[in-house]
């Protein structure tokens, strides 16, 4: 079974803090994705990566950056967290077909 | 720009009834995905539809794809409470999936 894990299920941070969300997959997938999910808005792609050290902006990259130093790990960074970044963050990995999702991190920024 | 629309966005139904969720998309695509999400949990892949006329079934759920009409349907037969969840369709947009807003399905005993 494909396994995608995320570093935290719940996270509470203060405005202005730097926040790291980590995602690890164990299936040697080349593609990895970060989404945020907000009620009524579905899933919105923040960034994705198709190889180590490679990244592409998604639909809503502003306020975020990413890092992929190893194939299995894809990190999402909020340089200076703001209250409008309170959301559910979902990581996914894929081959050329189905995306497999991690359990999600519910981030609250106070 | 590829857009994906699901309807209805909310559906409350009785156990034992049949219903269909619709997923329309705006431009040509060869792949369509259905996912399920339980409250507070992540997304689980249900179906991958890869060609026109594709039909896949798993238990009480059946998904179909009509690429000419740019339409996929997720049909629920004789619904049971355990199928209560939010269902998403997503279309292959090239380098990323384009997601519908989701259909929140509540099945009442």
GROMACS .gro file of N, CA and C in nm, chain A residues 6 9-10 33 35 37 40-45 48 56-59 88 90-91 96-104 106, chain B residues 1 9 31 33-35 37 39-50 86 88 92 95-102:
model
  180
    6UNK      N    1   0.217   1.288   0.695
    6UNK     CA    2   0.241   1.430   0.718
    6UNK      C    3   0.283   1.449   0.862
    9UNK      N    4  -0.090   1.637   1.254
    9UNK     CA    5  -0.232   1.639   1.219
    9UNK      C    6  -0.294   1.775   1.252
   10UNK      N    7  -0.249   1.833   1.363
   10UNK     CA    8  -0.299   1.963   1.406
   10UNK      C    9  -0.181   2.051   1.445
   33UNK      N   10   0.269   1.686  -0.429
   33UNK     CA   11   0.181   1.803  -0.438
   33UNK      C   12   0.147   1.854  -0.299
   35UNK      N   13  -0.166   2.087  -0.139
   35UNK     CA   14  -0.294   2.153  -0.158
   35UNK      C   15  -0.338   2.217  -0.026
   37UNK      N   16  -0.721   2.303   0.152
   37UNK     CA   17  -0.864   2.275   0.136
   37UNK      C   18  -0.942   2.364   0.231
   40UNK      N   19  -1.612   2.488   0.081
   40UNK     CA   20  -1.674   2.550  -0.036
   40UNK      C   21  -1.580   2.581  -0.150
   41UNK      N   22  -1.450   2.564  -0.128
   41UNK     CA   23  -1.352   2.597  -0.232
   41UNK      C   24  -1.283   2.474  -0.289
   42UNK      N   25  -1.314   2.358  -0.239
   42UNK     CA   26  -1.249   2.238  -0.289
   42UNK      C   27  -1.101   2.237  -0.259
   43UNK      N   28  -1.026   2.170  -0.342
   43UNK     CA   29  -0.881   2.162  -0.325
   43UNK      C   30  -0.815   2.263  -0.418
   44UNK      N   31  -0.720   2.337  -0.365
   44UNK     CA   32  -0.645   2.431  -0.448
   44UNK      C   33  -0.497   2.398  -0.438
   45UNK      N   34  -0.435   2.388  -0.553
   45UNK     CA   35  -0.295   2.348  -0.559
   45UNK      C   36  -0.204   2.465  -0.525
   48UNK      N   37   0.371   2.204  -0.668
   48UNK     CA   38   0.400   2.064  -0.691
   48UNK      C   39   0.544   2.047  -0.735
   56UNK      N   40   0.716   2.357  -0.911
   56UNK     CA   41   0.635   2.441  -0.997
   56UNK      C   42   0.524   2.505  -0.914
   57UNK      N   43   0.493   2.629  -0.943
   57UNK     CA   44   0.383   2.695  -0.873
   57UNK      C   45   0.250   2.638  -0.920
   58UNK      N   46   0.159   2.628  -0.824
   58UNK     CA   47   0.023   2.592  -0.857
   58UNK      C   48  -0.062   2.715  -0.871
   59UNK      N   49  -0.184   2.706  -0.824
   59UNK     CA   50  -0.279   2.816  -0.842
   59UNK      C   51  -0.265   2.925  -0.737
   88UNK      N   52  -0.684   2.351   0.603
   88UNK     CA   53  -0.639   2.212   0.601
   88UNK      C   54  -0.540   2.200   0.486
   90UNK      N   55  -0.314   1.945   0.258
   90UNK     CA   56  -0.306   1.807   0.214
   90UNK      C   57  -0.187   1.789   0.121
   91UNK      N   58  -0.111   1.686   0.149
   91UNK     CA   59   0.000   1.647   0.063
   91UNK      C   60  -0.043   1.525  -0.017
   96UNK      N   61   0.208   0.848  -1.269
   96UNK     CA   62   0.144   0.927  -1.374
   96UNK      C   63  -0.007   0.921  -1.362
   97UNK      N   64  -0.055   0.849  -1.264
   97UNK     CA   65  -0.198   0.824  -1.256
   97UNK      C   66  -0.255   0.879  -1.125
   98UNK      N   67  -0.302   0.794  -1.042
   98UNK     CA   68  -0.374   0.836  -0.923
   98UNK      C   69  -0.286   0.911  -0.825
   99UNK      N   70  -0.343   1.014  -0.763
   99UNK     CA   71  -0.275   1.082  -0.653
   99UNK      C   72  -0.317   1.016  -0.522
  100UNK      N   73  -0.219   0.995  -0.436
  100UNK     CA   74  -0.244   0.937  -0.305
  100UNK      C   75  -0.218   1.044  -0.201
  101UNK      N   76  -0.314   1.058  -0.111
  101UNK     CA   77  -0.312   1.170  -0.018
  101UNK      C   78  -0.266   1.128   0.122
  102UNK      N   79  -0.200   1.220   0.188
  102UNK     CA   80  -0.170   1.205   0.329
  102UNK      C   81  -0.291   1.239   0.413
  103UNK      N   82  -0.281   1.226   0.545
  103UNK     CA   83  -0.395   1.247   0.634
  103UNK      C   84  -0.434   1.392   0.653
  104UNK      N   85  -0.348   1.484   0.612
  104UNK     CA   86  -0.379   1.626   0.624
  104UNK      C   87  -0.325   1.687   0.753
  106UNK      N   88  -0.422   2.017   0.988
  106UNK     CA   89  -0.512   2.131   1.010
  106UNK      C   90  -0.432   2.239   1.082
  111UNK      N   91  -0.918   2.775  -2.013
  111UNK     CA   92  -0.893   2.731  -1.876
  111UNK      C   93  -0.989   2.616  -1.842
  119UNK      N   94  -2.400   2.019  -0.495
  119UNK     CA   95  -2.293   2.037  -0.398
  119UNK      C   96  -2.332   1.976  -0.264
  141UNK      N   97  -0.869   1.184  -1.875
  141UNK     CA   98  -0.871   1.112  -1.749
  141UNK      C   99  -0.956   1.185  -1.647
  143UNK      N  100  -1.107   1.142  -1.235
  143UNK     CA  101  -1.088   1.071  -1.108
  143UNK      C  102  -1.203   1.103  -1.015
  144UNK      N  103  -1.242   1.002  -0.937
  144UNK     CA  104  -1.336   1.024  -0.827
  144UNK      C  105  -1.268   0.987  -0.696
  145UNK      N  106  -1.288   1.076  -0.598
  145UNK     CA  107  -1.232   1.056  -0.465
  145UNK      C  108  -1.343   1.069  -0.363
  147UNK      N  109  -1.400   1.163   0.057
  147UNK     CA  110  -1.340   1.218   0.179
  147UNK      C  111  -1.440   1.208   0.293
  149UNK      N  112  -1.541   1.297   0.691
  149UNK     CA  113  -1.517   1.418   0.773
  149UNK      C  114  -1.388   1.410   0.853
  150UNK      N  115  -1.308   1.512   0.843
  150UNK     CA  116  -1.183   1.519   0.919
  150UNK      C  117  -1.073   1.429   0.868
  151UNK      N  118  -1.097   1.365   0.756
  151UNK     CA  119  -0.998   1.271   0.704
  151UNK      C  120  -0.951   1.314   0.565
  152UNK      N  121  -0.856   1.238   0.515
  152UNK     CA  122  -0.799   1.273   0.386
  152UNK      C  123  -0.880   1.213   0.272
  153UNK      N  124  -0.830   1.228   0.151
  153UNK     CA  125  -0.902   1.181   0.033
  153UNK      C  126  -0.859   1.040  -0.004
  154UNK      N  127  -0.956   0.963  -0.042
  154UNK     CA  128  -0.933   0.824  -0.082
  154UNK      C  129  -0.975   0.808  -0.228
  155UNK      N  130  -0.888   0.750  -0.307
  155UNK     CA  131  -0.918   0.729  -0.447
  155UNK      C  132  -1.027   0.623  -0.463
  156UNK      N  133  -1.129   0.654  -0.544
  156UNK     CA  134  -1.235   0.558  -0.573
  156UNK      C  135  -1.218   0.499  -0.713
  157UNK      N  136  -1.216   0.585  -0.813
  157UNK     CA  137  -1.213   0.540  -0.951
  157UNK      C  138  -1.121   0.628  -1.035
  158UNK      N  139  -1.061   0.564  -1.134
  158UNK     CA  140  -0.989   0.636  -1.239
  158UNK      C  141  -1.053   0.595  -1.371
  159UNK      N  142  -1.102   0.691  -1.446
  159UNK     CA  143  -1.168   0.664  -1.574
  159UNK      C  144  -1.078   0.717  -1.684
  160UNK      N  145  -1.039   0.628  -1.773
  160UNK     CA  146  -0.932   0.661  -1.867
  160UNK      C  147  -0.976   0.678  -2.011
  196UNK      N  148  -1.797   1.323   0.150
  196UNK     CA  149  -1.790   1.422   0.041
  196UNK      C  150  -1.718   1.357  -0.076
  198UNK      N  151  -1.546   1.396  -0.451
  198UNK     CA  152  -1.483   1.491  -0.542
  198UNK      C  153  -1.455   1.424  -0.675
  202UNK      N  154  -0.780   1.546  -1.529
  202UNK     CA  155  -0.638   1.561  -1.562
  202UNK      C  156  -0.620   1.688  -1.645
  205UNK      N  157  -0.040   1.903  -1.610
  205UNK     CA  158   0.058   1.886  -1.503
  205UNK      C  159  -0.008   1.880  -1.366
  206UNK      N  160  -0.138   1.901  -1.361
  206UNK     CA  161  -0.205   1.896  -1.233
  206UNK      C  162  -0.348   1.847  -1.254
  207UNK      N  163  -0.410   1.807  -1.143
  207UNK     CA  164  -0.552   1.776  -1.146
  207UNK      C  165  -0.632   1.903  -1.120
  208UNK      N  166  -0.743   1.915  -1.189
  208UNK     CA  167  -0.836   2.025  -1.165
  208UNK      C  168  -0.956   1.966  -1.092
  209UNK      N  169  -0.987   2.022  -0.976
  209UNK     CA  170  -1.083   1.961  -0.885
  209UNK      C  171  -1.219   2.029  -0.890
  210UNK      N  172  -1.321   1.947  -0.879
  210UNK     CA  173  -1.453   2.000  -0.851
  210UNK      C  174  -1.462   2.043  -0.705
  211UNK      N  175  -1.570   2.113  -0.672
  211UNK     CA  176  -1.585   2.167  -0.536
  211UNK      C  177  -1.628   2.061  -0.435
  212UNK      N  178  -1.669   1.946  -0.485
  212UNK     CA  179  -1.710   1.840  -0.394
  212UNK      C  180  -1.861   1.835  -0.375
   0.00000   0.00000   0.00000
